[in-house]
PDB file of C-alpha atoms in Angstrom:
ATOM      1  CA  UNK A   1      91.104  15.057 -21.535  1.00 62.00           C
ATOM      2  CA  UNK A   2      92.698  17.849 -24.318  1.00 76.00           C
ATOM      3  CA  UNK A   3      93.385  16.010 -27.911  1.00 91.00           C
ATOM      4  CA  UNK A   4      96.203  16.604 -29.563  1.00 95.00           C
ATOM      5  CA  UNK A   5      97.122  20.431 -30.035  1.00 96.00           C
ATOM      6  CA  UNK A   6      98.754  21.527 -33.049  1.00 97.00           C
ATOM      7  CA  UNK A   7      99.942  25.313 -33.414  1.00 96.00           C
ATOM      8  CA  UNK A   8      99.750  27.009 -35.606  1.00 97.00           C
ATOM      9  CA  UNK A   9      96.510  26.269 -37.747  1.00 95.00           C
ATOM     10  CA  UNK A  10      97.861  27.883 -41.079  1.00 97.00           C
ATOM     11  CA  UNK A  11     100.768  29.500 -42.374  1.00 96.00           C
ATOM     12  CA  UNK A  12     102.281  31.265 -45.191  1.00 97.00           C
ATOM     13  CA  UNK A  13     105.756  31.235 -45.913  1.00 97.00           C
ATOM     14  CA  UNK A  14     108.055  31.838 -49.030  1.00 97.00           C
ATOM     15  CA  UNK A  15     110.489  29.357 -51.265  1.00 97.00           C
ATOM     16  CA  UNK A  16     113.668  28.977 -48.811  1.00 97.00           C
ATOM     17  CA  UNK A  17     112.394  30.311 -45.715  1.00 97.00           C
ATOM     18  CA  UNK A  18     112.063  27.789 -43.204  1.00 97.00           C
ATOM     19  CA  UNK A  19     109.225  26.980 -40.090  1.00 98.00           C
ATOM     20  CA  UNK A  20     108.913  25.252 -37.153  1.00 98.00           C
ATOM     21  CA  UNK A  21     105.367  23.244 -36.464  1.00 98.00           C
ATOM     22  CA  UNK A  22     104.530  22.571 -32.465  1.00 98.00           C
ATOM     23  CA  UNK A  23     102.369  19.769 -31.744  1.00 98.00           C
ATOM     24  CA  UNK A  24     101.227  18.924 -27.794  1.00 97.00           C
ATOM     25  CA  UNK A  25     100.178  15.324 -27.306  1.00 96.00           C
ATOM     26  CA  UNK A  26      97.205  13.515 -25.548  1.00 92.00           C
ATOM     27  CA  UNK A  27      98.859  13.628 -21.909  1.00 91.00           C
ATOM     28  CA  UNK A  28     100.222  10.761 -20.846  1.00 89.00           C
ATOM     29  CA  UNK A  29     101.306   9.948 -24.900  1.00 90.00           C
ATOM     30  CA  UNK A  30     104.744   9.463 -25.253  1.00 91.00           C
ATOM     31  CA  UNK A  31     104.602   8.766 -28.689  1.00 92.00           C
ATOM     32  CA  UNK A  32     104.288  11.784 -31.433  1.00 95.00           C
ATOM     33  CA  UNK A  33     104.451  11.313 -35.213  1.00 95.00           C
ATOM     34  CA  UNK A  34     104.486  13.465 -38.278  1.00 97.00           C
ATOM     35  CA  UNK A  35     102.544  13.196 -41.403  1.00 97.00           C
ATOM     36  CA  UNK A  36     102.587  15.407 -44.528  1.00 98.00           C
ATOM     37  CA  UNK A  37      99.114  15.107 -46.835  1.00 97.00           C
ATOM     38  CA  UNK A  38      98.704  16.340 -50.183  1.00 96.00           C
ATOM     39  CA  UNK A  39      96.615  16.346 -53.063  1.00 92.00           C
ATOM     40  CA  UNK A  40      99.134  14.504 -55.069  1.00 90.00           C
ATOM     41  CA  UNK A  41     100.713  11.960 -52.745  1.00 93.00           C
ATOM     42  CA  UNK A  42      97.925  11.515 -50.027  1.00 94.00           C
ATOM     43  CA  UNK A  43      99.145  11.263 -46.288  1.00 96.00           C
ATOM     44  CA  UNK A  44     102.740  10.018 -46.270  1.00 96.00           C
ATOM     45  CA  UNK A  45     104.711   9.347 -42.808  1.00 94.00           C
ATOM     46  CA  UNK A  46     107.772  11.694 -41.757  1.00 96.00           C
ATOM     47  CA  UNK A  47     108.722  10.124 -38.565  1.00 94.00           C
ATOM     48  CA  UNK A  48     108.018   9.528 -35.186  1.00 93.00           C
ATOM     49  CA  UNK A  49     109.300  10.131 -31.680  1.00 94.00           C
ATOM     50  CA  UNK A  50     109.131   8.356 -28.520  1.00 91.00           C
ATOM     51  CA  UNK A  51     110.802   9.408 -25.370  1.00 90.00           C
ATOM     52  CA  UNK A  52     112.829  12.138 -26.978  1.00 94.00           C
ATOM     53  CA  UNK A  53     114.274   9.710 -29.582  1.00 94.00           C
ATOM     54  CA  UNK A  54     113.419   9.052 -33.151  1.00 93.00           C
ATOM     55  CA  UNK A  55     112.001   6.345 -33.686  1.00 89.00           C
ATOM     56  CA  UNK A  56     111.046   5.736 -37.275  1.00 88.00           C
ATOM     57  CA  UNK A  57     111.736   7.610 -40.444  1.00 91.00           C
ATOM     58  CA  UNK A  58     109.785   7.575 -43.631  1.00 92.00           C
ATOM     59  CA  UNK A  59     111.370   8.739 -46.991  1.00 93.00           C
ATOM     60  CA  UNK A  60     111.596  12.151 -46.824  1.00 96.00           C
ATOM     61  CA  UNK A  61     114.718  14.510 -47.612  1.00 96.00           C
ATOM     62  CA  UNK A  62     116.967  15.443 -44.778  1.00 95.00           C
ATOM     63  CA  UNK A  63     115.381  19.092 -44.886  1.00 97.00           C
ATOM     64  CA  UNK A  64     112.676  17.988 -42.597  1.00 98.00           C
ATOM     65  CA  UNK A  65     113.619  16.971 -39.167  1.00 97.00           C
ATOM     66  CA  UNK A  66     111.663  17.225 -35.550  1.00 97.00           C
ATOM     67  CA  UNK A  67     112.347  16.714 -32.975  1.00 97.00           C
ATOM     68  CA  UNK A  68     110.575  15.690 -29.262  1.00 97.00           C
ATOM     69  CA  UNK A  69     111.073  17.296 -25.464  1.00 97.00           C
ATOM     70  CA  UNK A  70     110.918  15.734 -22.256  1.00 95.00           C
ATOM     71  CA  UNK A  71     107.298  16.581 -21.712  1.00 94.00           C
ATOM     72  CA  UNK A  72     106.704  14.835 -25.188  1.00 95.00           C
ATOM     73  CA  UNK A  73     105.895  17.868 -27.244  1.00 97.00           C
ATOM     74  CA  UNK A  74     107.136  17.632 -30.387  1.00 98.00           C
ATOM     75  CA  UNK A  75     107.941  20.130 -33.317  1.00 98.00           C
ATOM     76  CA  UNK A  76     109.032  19.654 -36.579  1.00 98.00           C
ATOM     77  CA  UNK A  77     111.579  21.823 -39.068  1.00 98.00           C
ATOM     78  CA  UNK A  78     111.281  22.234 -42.475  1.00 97.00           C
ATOM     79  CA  UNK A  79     114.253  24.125 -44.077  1.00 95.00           C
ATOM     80  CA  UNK A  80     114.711  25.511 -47.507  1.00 96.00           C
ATOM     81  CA  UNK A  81     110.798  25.642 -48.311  1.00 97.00           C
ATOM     82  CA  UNK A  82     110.248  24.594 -51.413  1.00 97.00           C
ATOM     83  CA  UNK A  83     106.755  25.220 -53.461  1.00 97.00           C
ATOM     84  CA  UNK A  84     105.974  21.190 -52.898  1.00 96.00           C
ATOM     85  CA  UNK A  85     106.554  21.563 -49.111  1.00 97.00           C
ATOM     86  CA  UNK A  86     102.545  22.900 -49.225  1.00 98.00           C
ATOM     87  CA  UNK A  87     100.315  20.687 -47.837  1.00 97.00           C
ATOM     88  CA  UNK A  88      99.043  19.708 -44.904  1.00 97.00           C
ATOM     89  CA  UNK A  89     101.229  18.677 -41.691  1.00 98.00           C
ATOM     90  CA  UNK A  90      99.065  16.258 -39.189  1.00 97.00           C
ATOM     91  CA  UNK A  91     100.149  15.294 -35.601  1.00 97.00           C
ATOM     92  CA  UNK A  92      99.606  12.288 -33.990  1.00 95.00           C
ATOM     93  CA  UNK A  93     100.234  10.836 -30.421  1.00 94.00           C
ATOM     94  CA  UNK A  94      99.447   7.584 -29.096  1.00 91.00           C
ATOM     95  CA  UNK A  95     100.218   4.968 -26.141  1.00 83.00           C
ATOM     96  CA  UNK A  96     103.676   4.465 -27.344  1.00 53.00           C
ATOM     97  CA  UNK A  97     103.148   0.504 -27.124  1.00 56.00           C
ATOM     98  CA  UNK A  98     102.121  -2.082 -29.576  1.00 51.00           C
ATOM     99  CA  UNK A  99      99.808  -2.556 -27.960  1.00 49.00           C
ATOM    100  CA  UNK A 100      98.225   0.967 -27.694  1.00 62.00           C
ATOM    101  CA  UNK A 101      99.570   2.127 -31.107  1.00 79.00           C
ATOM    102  CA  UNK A 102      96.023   3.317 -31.844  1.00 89.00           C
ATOM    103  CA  UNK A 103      97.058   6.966 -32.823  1.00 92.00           C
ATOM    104  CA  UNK A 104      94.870  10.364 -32.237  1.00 93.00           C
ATOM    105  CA  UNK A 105      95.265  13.434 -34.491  1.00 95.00           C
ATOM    106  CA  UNK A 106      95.384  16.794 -34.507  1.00 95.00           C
ATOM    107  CA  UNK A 107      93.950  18.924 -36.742  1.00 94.00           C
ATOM    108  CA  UNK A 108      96.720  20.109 -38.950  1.00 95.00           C
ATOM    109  CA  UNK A 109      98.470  23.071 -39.973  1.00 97.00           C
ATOM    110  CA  UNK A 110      98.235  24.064 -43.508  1.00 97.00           C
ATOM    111  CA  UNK A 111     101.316  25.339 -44.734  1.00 98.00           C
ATOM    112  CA  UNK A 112     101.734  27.231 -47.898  1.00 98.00           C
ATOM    113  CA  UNK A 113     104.442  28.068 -49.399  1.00 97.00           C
ATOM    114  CA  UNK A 114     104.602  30.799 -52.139  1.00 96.00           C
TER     115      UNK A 114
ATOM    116  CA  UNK B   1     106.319  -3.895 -48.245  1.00 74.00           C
ATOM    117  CA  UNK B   2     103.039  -2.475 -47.452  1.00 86.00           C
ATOM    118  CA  UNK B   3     100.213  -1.079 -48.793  1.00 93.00           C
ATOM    119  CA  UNK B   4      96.824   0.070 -49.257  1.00 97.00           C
ATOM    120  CA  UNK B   5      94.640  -0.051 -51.791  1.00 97.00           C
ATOM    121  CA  UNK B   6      91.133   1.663 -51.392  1.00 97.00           C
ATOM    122  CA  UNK B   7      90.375   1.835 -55.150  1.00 94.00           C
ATOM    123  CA  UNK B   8      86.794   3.788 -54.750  1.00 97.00           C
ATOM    124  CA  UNK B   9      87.938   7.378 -55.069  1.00 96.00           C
ATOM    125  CA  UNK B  10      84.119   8.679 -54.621  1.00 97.00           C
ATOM    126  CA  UNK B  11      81.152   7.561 -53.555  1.00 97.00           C
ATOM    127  CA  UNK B  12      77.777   9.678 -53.566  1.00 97.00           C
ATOM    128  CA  UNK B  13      74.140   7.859 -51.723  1.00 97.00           C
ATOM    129  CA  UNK B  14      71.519   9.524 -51.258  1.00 97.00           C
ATOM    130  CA  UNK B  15      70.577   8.917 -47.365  1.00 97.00           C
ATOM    131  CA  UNK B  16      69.234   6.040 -45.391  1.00 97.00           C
ATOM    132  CA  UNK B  17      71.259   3.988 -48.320  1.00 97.00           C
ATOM    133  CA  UNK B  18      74.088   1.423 -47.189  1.00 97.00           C
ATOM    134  CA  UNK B  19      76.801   1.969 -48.930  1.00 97.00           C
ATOM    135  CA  UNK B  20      80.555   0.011 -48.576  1.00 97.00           C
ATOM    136  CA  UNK B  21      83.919   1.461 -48.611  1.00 98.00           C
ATOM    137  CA  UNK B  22      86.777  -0.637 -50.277  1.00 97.00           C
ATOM    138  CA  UNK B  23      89.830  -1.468 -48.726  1.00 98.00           C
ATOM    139  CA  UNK B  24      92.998  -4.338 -49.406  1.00 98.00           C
ATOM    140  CA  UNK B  25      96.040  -4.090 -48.406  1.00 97.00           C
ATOM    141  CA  UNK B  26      99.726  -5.901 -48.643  1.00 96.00           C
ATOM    142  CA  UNK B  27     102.170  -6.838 -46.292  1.00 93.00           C
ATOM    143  CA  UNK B  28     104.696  -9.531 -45.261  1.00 90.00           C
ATOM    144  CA  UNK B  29     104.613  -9.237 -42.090  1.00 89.00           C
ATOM    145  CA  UNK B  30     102.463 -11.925 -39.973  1.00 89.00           C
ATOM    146  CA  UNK B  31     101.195  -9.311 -37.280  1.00 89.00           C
ATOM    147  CA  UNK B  32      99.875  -6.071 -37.901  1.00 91.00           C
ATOM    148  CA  UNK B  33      97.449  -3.587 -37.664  1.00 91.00           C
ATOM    149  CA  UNK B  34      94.470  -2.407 -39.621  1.00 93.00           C
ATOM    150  CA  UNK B  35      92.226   1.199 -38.755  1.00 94.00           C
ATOM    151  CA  UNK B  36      89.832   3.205 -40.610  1.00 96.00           C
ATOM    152  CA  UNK B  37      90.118   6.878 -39.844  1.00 97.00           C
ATOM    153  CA  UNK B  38      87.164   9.370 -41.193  1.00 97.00           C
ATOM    154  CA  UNK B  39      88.406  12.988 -41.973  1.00 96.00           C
ATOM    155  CA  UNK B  40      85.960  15.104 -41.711  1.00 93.00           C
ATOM    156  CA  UNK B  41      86.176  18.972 -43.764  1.00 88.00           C
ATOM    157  CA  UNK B  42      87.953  20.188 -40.834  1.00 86.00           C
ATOM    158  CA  UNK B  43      90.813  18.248 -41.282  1.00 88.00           C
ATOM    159  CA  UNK B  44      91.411  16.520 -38.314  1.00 90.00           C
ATOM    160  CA  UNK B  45      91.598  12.484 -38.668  1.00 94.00           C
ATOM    161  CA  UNK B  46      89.208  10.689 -36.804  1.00 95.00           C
ATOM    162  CA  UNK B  47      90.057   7.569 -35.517  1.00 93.00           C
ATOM    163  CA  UNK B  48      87.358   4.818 -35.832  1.00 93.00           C
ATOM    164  CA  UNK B  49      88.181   1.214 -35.349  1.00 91.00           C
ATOM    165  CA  UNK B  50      91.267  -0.577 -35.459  1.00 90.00           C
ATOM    166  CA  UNK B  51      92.003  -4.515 -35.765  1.00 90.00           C
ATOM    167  CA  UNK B  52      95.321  -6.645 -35.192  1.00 88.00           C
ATOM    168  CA  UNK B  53      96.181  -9.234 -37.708  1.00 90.00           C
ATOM    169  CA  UNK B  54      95.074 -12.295 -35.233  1.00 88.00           C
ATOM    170  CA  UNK B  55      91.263 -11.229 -34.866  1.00 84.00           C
ATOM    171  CA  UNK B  56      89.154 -11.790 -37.875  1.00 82.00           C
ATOM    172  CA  UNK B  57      85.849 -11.483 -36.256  1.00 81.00           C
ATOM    173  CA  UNK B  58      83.799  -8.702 -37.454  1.00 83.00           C
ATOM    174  CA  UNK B  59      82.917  -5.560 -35.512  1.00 84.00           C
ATOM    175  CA  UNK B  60      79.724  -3.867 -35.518  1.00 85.00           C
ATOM    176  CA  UNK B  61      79.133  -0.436 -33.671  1.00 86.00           C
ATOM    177  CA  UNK B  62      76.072   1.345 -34.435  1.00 92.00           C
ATOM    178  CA  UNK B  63      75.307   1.760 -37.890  1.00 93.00           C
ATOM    179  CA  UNK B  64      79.606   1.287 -38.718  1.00 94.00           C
ATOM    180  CA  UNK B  65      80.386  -2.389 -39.313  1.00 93.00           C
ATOM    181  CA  UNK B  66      83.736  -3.476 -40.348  1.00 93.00           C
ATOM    182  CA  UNK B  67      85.029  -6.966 -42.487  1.00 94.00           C
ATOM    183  CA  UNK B  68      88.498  -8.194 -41.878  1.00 94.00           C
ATOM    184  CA  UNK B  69      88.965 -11.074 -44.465  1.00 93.00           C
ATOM    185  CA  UNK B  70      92.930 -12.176 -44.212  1.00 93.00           C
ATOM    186  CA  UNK B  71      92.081 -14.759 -47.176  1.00 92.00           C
ATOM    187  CA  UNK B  72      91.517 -11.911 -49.816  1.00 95.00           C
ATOM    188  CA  UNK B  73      93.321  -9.723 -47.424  1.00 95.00           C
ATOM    189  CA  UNK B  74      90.408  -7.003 -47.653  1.00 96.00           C
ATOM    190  CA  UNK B  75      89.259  -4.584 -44.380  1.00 96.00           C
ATOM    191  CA  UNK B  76      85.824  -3.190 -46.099  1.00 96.00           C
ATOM    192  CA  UNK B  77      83.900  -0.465 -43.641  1.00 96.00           C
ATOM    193  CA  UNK B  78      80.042  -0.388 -44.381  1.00 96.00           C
ATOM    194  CA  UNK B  79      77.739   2.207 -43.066  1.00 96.00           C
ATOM    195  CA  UNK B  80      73.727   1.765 -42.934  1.00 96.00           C
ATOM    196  CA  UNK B  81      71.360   3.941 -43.017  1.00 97.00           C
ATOM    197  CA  UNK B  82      73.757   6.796 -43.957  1.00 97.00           C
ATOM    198  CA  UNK B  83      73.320  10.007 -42.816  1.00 97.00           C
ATOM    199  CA  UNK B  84      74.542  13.221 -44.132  1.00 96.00           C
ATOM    200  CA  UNK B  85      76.923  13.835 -41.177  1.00 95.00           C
ATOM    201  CA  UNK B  86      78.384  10.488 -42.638  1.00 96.00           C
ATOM    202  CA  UNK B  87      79.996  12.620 -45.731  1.00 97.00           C
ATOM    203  CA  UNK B  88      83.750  13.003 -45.341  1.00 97.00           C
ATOM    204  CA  UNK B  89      86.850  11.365 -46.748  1.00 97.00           C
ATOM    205  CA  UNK B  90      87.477   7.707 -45.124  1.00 98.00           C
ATOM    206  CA  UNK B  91      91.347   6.539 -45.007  1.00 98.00           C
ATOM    207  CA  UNK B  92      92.084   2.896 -44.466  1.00 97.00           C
ATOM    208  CA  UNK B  93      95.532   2.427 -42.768  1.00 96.00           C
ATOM    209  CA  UNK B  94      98.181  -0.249 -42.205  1.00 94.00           C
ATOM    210  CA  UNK B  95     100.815  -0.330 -39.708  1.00 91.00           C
ATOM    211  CA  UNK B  96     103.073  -3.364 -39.393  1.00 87.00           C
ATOM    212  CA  UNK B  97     103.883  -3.999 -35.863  1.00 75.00           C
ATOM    213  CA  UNK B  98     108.000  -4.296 -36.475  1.00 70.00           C
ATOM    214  CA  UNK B  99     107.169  -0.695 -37.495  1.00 67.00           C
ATOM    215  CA  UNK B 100     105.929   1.078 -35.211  1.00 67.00           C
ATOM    216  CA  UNK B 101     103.527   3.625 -35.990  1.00 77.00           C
ATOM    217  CA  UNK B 102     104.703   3.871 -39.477  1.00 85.00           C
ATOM    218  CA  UNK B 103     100.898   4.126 -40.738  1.00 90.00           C
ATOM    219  CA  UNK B 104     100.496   3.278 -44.505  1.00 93.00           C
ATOM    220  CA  UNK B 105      97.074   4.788 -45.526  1.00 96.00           C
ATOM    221  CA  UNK B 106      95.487   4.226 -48.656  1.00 97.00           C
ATOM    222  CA  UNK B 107      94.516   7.220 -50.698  1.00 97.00           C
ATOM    223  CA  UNK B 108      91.149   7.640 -48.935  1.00 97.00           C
ATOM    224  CA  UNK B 109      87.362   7.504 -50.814  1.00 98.00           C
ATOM    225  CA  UNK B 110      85.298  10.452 -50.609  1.00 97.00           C
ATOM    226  CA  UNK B 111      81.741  10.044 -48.777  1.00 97.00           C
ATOM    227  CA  UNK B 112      79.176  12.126 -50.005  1.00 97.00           C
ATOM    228  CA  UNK B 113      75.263  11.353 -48.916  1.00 97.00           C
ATOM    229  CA  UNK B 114      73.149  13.229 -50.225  1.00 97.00           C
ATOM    230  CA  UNK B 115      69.392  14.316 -48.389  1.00 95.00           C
TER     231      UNK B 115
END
């Protein structure tokens, strides 16, 4: 059974450019959420979908949004790059339930923003 | 509110030495979840056990054994007999079950064993 697949692995960007992360779940995960990790603030939750619908949100400005298709895949926007937008953007799927909310991760892209 | 606390930032053993990795957390809530994730230099998060709020019994697999204590609200991960492999950084998490997976993970303590 594939993991979860983010693309791509690293990227390089400029201040107010934007990108578009891709992240393919476990299959048979309905569930995908977003996490940004940095030095400074450590791994902080964006948000996560489940069937095509938002979920959850965690406290991050409106320049970062996602979003989810009907075959689960899920990408995520950032607009307006700013220098503190590099860092490391982890993927995660899981069960969707509470009871399987045990969630796998990809292995990141590494965004940098110059 | 939650939160976790895993206040050893490093830890260095030389190998074959036991060694414990910190972790407390807060949270109102009366059911929730608690996981330990090792990250390895690659990056990816490795998932390694996780407990619900209404099992306290300990969990033992291999040389990994985890202690849930809800009275000093503590989730400590202790690996014997380390092994080099073992080096990485270790996150303790939180997710409240009204929240989804809204993970809350501490700010990880980094493994290193020495040979």
């Amino acid at each position: 059974k594939a993991g979860v697949t983010q693309t791509p692995r690293y990227l390089i960007k400029t201040r107010g450019q934007q990108v578009t992360l891709s992240c393919s779940p476990i299959s048979g995960h309905r569930s995908v959420s977003w996490y940004q990790q940095t030095p400074g603030q450590g791994l902080q939750f964006l948000f996560e979908y489940f069937s095509e619908t938002q979920r959850n949100k965690g406290n991050f400005p409106g320049r970062f949004s996602g979003r989810q298709f009907s075959n689960s895949r899920s990408e995520m926007n950032v607009s307006t790059l700013e220098l503190g937008d590099s860092a490391l953007y982890l993927c995660a799927s899981s069960g969707g339930t509470a009871a399987k909310n045990i969630q796998y991760f990809g292995a990141g892209t590494r965004l940098s923003v110059l | 509110a939650q939160k976790v606390t895993q206040a050893q930032t490093e830890i260095s053993v030389v190998e074959k030495e036991d060694v414990t990795l910190d972790c407390v957390y807060e949270t109102r809530d009366t059911t929730y979840y608690l996981f330990w994730y090792k990250q390895p230099p690659s990056g990816e998060l490795v998932f390694l056990i996780r407990r619900n709020s209404f099992d306290e019994q300990n969990e033992i697999s291999g040389r990994y054994s985890w202690n849930f204590q809800k009275s000093t609200s503590s989730f400590n991960f202790t690996i014997t007999a380390s092994q080099v492999v073992d080096s990485a950084v270790y996150f303790c998490a939180l997710s409240e079950a009204a929240n989804n997976n809204d993970m809350r993970f501490g700010a990880g303590t980094r493994l290193t064993v020495k040979p």
